[in-house]
Structures are given as structure tokens and as C-alpha cells.
Short mmCIF file of N, CA, C and O in Angstrom, two decimals:
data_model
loop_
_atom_site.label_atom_id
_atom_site.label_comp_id
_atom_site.label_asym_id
_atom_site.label_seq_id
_atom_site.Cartn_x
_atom_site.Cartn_y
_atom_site.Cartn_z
N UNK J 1 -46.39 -30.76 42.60
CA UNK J 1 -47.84 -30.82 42.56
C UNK J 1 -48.22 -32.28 42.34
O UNK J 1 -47.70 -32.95 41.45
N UNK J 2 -49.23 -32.82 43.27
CA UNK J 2 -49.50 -33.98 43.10
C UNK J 2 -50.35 -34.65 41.80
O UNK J 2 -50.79 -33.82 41.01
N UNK J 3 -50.58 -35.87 41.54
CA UNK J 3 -51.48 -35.80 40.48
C UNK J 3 -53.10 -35.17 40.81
O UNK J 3 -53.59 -34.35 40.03
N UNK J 4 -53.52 -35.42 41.51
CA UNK J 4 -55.17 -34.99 41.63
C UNK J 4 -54.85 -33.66 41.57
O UNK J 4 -55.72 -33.13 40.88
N UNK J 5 -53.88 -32.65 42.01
CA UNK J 5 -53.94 -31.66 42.37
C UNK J 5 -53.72 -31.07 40.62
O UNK J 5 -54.42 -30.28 39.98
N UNK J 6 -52.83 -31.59 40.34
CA UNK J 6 -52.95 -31.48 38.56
C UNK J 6 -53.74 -31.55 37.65
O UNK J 6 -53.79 -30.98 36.56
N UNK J 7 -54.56 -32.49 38.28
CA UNK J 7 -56.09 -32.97 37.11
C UNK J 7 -57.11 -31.75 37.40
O UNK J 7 -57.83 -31.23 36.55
N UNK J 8 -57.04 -31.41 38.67
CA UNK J 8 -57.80 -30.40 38.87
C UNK J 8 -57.74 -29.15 38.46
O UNK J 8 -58.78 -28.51 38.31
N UNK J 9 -56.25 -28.50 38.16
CA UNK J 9 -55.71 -27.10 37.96
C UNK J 9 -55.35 -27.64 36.10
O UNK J 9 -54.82 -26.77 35.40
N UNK J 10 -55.61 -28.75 35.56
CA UNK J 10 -55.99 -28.94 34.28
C UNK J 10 -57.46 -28.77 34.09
O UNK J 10 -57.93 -27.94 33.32
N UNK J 11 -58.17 -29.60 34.83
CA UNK J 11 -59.51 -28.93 34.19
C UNK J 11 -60.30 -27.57 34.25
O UNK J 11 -61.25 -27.28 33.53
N UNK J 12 -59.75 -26.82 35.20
CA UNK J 12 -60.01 -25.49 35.11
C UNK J 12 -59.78 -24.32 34.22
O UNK J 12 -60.45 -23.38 33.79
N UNK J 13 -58.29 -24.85 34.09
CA UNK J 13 -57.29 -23.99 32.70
C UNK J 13 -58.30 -24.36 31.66
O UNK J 13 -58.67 -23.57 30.80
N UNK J 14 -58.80 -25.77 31.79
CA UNK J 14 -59.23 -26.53 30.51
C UNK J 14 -60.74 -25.27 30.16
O UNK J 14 -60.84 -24.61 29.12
N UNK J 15 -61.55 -25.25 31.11
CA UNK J 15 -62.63 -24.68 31.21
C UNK J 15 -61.86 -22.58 30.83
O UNK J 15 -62.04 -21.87 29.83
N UNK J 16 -61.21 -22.34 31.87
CA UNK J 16 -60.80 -21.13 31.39
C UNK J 16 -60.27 -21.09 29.48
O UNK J 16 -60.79 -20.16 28.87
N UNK J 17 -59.64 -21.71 28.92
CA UNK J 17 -59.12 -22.10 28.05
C UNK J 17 -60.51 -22.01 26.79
O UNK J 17 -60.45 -21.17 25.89
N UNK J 18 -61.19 -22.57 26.87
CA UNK J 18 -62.70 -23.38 26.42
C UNK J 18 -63.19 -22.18 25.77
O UNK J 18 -63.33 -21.79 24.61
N UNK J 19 -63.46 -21.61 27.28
CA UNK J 19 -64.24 -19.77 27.74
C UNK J 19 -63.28 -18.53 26.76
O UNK J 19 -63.71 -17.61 26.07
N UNK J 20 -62.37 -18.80 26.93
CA UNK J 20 -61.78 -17.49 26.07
C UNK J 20 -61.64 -17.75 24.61
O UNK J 20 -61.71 -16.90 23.71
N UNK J 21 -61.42 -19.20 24.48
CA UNK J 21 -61.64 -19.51 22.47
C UNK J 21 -62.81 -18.80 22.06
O UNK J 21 -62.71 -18.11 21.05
N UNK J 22 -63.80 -18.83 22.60
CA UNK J 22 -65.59 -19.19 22.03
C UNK J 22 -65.57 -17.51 22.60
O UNK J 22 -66.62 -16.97 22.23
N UNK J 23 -64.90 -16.77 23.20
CA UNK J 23 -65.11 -15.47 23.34
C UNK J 23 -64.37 -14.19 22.82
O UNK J 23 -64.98 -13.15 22.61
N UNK J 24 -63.03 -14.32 22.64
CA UNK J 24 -61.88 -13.53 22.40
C UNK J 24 -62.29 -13.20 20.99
O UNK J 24 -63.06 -13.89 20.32
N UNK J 25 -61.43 -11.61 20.43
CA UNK J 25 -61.60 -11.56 19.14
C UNK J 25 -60.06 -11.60 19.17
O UNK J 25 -59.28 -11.22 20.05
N UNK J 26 -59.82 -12.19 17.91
CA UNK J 26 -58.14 -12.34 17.65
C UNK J 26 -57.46 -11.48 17.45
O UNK J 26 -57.16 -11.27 16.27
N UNK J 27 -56.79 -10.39 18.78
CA UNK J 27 -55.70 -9.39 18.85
C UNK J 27 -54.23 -10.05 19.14
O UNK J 27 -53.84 -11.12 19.60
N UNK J 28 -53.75 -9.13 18.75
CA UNK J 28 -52.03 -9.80 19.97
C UNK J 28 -52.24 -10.21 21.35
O UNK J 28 -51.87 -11.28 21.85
N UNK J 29 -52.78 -9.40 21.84
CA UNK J 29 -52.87 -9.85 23.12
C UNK J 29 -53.62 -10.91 24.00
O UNK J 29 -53.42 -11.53 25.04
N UNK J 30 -54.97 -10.74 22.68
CA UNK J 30 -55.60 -12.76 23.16
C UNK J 30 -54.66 -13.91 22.70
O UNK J 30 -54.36 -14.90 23.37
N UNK J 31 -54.19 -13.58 21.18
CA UNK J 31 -53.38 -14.88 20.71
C UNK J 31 -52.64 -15.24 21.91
O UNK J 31 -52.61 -16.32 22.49
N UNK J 32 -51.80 -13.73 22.30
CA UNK J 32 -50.81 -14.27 23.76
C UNK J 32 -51.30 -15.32 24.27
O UNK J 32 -51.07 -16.52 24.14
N UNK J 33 -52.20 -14.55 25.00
CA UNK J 33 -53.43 -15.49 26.11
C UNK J 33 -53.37 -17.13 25.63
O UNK J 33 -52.67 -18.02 26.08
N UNK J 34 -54.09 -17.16 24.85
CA UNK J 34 -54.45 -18.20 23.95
C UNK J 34 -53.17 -19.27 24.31
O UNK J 34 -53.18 -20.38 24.84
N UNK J 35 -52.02 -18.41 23.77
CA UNK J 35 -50.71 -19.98 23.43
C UNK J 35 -50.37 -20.05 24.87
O UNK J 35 -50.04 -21.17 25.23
N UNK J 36 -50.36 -18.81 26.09
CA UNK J 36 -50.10 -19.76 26.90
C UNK J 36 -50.75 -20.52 27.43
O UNK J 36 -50.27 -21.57 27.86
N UNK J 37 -52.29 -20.15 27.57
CA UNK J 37 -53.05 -21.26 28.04
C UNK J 37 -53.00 -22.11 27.50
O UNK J 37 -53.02 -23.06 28.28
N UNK J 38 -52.88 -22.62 25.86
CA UNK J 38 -52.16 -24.29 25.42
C UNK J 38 -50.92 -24.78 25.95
O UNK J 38 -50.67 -25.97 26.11
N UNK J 39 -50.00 -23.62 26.26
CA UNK J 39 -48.57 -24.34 27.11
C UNK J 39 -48.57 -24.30 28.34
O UNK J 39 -47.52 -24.55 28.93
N UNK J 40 -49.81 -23.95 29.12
CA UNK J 40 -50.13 -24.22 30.90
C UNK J 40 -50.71 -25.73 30.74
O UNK J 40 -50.34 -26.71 31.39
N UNK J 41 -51.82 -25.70 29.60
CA UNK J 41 -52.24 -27.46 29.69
C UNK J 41 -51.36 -28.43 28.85
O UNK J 41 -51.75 -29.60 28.94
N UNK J 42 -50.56 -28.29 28.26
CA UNK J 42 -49.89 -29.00 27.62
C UNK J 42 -48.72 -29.15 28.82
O UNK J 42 -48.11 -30.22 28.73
N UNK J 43 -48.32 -28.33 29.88
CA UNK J 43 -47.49 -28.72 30.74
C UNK J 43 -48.18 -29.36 32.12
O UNK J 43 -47.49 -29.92 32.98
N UNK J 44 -49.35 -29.24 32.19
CA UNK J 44 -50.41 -30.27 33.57
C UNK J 44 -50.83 -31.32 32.79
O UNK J 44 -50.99 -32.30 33.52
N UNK J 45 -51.12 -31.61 31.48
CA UNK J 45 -51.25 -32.36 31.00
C UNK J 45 -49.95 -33.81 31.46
O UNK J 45 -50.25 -34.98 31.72
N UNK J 46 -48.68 -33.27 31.45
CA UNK J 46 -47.62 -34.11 31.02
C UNK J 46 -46.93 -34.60 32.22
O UNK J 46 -46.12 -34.01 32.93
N UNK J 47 -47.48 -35.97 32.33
CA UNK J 47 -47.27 -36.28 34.23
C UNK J 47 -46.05 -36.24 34.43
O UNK J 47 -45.66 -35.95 35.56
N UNK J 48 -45.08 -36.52 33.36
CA UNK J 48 -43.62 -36.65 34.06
C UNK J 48 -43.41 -35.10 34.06
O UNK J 48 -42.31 -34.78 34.51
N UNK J 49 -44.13 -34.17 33.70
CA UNK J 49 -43.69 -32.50 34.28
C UNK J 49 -42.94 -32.59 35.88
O UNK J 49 -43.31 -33.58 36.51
N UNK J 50 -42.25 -31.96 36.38
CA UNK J 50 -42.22 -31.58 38.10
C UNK J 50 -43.33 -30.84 38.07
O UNK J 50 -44.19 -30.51 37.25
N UNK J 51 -43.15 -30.72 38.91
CA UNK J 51 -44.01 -30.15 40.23
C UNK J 51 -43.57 -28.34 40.00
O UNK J 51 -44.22 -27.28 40.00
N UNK J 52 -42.38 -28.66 39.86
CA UNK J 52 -41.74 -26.93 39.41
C UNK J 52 -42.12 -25.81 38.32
O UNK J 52 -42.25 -24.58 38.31
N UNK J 53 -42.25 -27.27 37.08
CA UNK J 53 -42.88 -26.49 36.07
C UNK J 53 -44.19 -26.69 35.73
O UNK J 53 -44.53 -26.51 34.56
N UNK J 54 -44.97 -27.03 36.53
CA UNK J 54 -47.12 -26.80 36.71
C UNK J 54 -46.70 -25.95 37.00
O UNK J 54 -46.45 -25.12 36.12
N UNK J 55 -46.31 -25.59 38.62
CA UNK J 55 -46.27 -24.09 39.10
C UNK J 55 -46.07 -23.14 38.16
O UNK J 55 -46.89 -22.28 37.85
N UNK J 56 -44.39 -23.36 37.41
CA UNK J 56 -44.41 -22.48 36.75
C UNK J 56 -44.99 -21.69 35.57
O UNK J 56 -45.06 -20.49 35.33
N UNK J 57 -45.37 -22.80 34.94
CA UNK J 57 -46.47 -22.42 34.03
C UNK J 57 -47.91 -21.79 34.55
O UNK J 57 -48.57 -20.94 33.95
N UNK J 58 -48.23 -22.39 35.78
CA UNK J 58 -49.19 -21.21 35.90
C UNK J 58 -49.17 -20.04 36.83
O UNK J 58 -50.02 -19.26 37.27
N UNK J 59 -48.28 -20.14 36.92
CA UNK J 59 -47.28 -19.05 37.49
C UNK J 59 -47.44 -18.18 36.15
O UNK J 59 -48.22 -17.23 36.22
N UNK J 60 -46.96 -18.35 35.28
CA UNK J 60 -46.58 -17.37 34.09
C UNK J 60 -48.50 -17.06 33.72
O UNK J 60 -48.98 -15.94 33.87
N UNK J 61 -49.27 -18.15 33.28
CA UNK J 61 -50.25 -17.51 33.00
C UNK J 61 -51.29 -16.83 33.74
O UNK J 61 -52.33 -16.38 33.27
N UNK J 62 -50.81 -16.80 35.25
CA UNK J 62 -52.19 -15.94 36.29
C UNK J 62 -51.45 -14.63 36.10
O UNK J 62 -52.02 -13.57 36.36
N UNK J 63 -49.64 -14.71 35.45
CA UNK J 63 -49.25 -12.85 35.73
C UNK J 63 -49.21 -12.45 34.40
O UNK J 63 -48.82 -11.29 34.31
N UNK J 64 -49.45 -12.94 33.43
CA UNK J 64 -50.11 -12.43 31.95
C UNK J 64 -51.62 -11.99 32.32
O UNK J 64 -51.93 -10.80 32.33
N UNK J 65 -52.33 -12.80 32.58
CA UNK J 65 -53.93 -12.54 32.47
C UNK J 65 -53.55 -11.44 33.53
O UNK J 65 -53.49 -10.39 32.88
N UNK J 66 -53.33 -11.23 34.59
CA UNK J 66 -53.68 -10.24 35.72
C UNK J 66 -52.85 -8.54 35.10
O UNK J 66 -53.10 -7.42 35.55
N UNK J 67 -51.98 -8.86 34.10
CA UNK J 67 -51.19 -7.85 33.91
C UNK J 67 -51.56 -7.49 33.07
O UNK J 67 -51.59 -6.26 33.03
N UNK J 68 -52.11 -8.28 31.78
CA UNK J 68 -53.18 -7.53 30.30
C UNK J 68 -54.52 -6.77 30.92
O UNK J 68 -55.09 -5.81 30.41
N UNK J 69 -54.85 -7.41 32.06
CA UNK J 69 -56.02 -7.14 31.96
C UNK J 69 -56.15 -5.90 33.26
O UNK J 69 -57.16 -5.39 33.76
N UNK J 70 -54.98 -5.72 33.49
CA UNK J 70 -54.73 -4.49 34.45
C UNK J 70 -54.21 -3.22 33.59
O UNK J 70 -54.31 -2.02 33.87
N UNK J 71 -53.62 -3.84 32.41
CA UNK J 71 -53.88 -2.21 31.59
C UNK J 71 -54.42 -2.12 30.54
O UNK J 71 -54.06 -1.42 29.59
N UNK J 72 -55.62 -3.06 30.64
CA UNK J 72 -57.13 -2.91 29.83
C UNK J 72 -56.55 -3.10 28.32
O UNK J 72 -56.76 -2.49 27.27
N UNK J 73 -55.83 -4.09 28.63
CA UNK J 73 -55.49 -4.75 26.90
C UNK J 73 -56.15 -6.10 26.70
O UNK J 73 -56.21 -6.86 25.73
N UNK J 74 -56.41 -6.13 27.37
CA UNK J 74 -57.75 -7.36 27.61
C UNK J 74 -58.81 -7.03 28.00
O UNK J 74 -58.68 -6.55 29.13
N UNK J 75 -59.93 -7.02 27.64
CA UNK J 75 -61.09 -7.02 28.30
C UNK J 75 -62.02 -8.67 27.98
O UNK J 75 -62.37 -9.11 26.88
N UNK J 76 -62.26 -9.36 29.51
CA UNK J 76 -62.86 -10.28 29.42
C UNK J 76 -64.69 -10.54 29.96
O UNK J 76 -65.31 -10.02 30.89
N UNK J 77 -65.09 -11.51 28.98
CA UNK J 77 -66.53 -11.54 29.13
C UNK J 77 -66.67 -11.70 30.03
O UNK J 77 -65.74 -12.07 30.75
N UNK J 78 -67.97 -11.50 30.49
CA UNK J 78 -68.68 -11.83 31.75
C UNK J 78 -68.67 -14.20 32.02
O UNK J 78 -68.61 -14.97 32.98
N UNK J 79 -68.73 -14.26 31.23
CA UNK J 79 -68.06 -15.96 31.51
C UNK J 79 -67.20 -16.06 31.39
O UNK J 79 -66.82 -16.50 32.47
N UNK J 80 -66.19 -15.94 30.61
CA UNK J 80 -64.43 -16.22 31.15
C UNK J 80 -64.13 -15.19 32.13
O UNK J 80 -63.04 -15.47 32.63
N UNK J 81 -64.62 -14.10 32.63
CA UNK J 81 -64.31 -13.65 34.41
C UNK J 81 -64.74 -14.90 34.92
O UNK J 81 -63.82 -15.67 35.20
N UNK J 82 -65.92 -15.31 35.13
CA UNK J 82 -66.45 -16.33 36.26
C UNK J 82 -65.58 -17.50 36.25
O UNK J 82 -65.63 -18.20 37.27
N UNK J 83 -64.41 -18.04 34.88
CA UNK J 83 -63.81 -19.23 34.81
C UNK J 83 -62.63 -18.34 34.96
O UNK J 83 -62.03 -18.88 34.03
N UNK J 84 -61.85 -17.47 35.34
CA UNK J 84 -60.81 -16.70 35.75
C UNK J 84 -60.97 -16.61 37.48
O UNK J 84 -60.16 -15.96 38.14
#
């Protein structure tokens, strides 16, 4: 992943990230949420990352969010949907 392409898929996480603090009530399953979205930006954050592990990191957090929230162990607000 290039850098712009990084700054960009950081500030979104950043914004998704933002959206679920100021919304979530603290279960297991947001904390989940929560630490990986600090270890998706803490890994786009870190330019010497590859390219392998951005992907992979958000790799891991689009199949957490899509998989909590497919068996309704998440339910998200109407603004962190729109930043999802």
C-alpha cells in the first residue's frame, strides 16, 4: 500500500475509530472492536509497516466488524454505520 493510499485508509479508520468511542457502551465485544481499531491505526500509522500488514490489519478489522455485527453482537449507531 502506497503512502497516500495509507493516509487515506488512516483517516477513515481514524473517523470510524472517533465514531464508535463517543458511541459504544463498553461490552466485550466493543472493547474487541475498540483494540483493533487502535492496532489497524497504529499499523497505517507506521510507514515502515509493508504493504502486507495495512492489508492485513484491515483485513482483520472489516471481518470482526462484518462478523459481530452479523450475529447482532454489535449493534451500531446510525453515525458509525455512515463511517463503516
Amino acid at each position: 500500500m502506497d503512502k497516500a493510499l495509507r493516509q487515506k485508509a488512516y483517516s477513515l479508520v481514524k473517523l470510524l475509530a472517533d465514531s464508535c468511542q463517543q458511541t459504544f457502551v463498553p461490552t466485550k465485544y466493543e472493547r474487541e472492536l475498540l483494540e483493533i481499531l487502535a492496532d489497524t491505526l497504529k499499523t497505517l500509522n507506521n510507514d515502515g509497516a509493508s504493504y502486507k500488514a495495512s492489508d492485513y490489519a484491515l483485513l482483520r478489522l472489516y471481518n470482526l466488524f462484518t462478523r459481530l455485527i452479523g450475529f447482532k453482537a454489535v449493534t451500531l449507531a446510525p453515525e458509525t454505520k455512515a463511517c463503516f
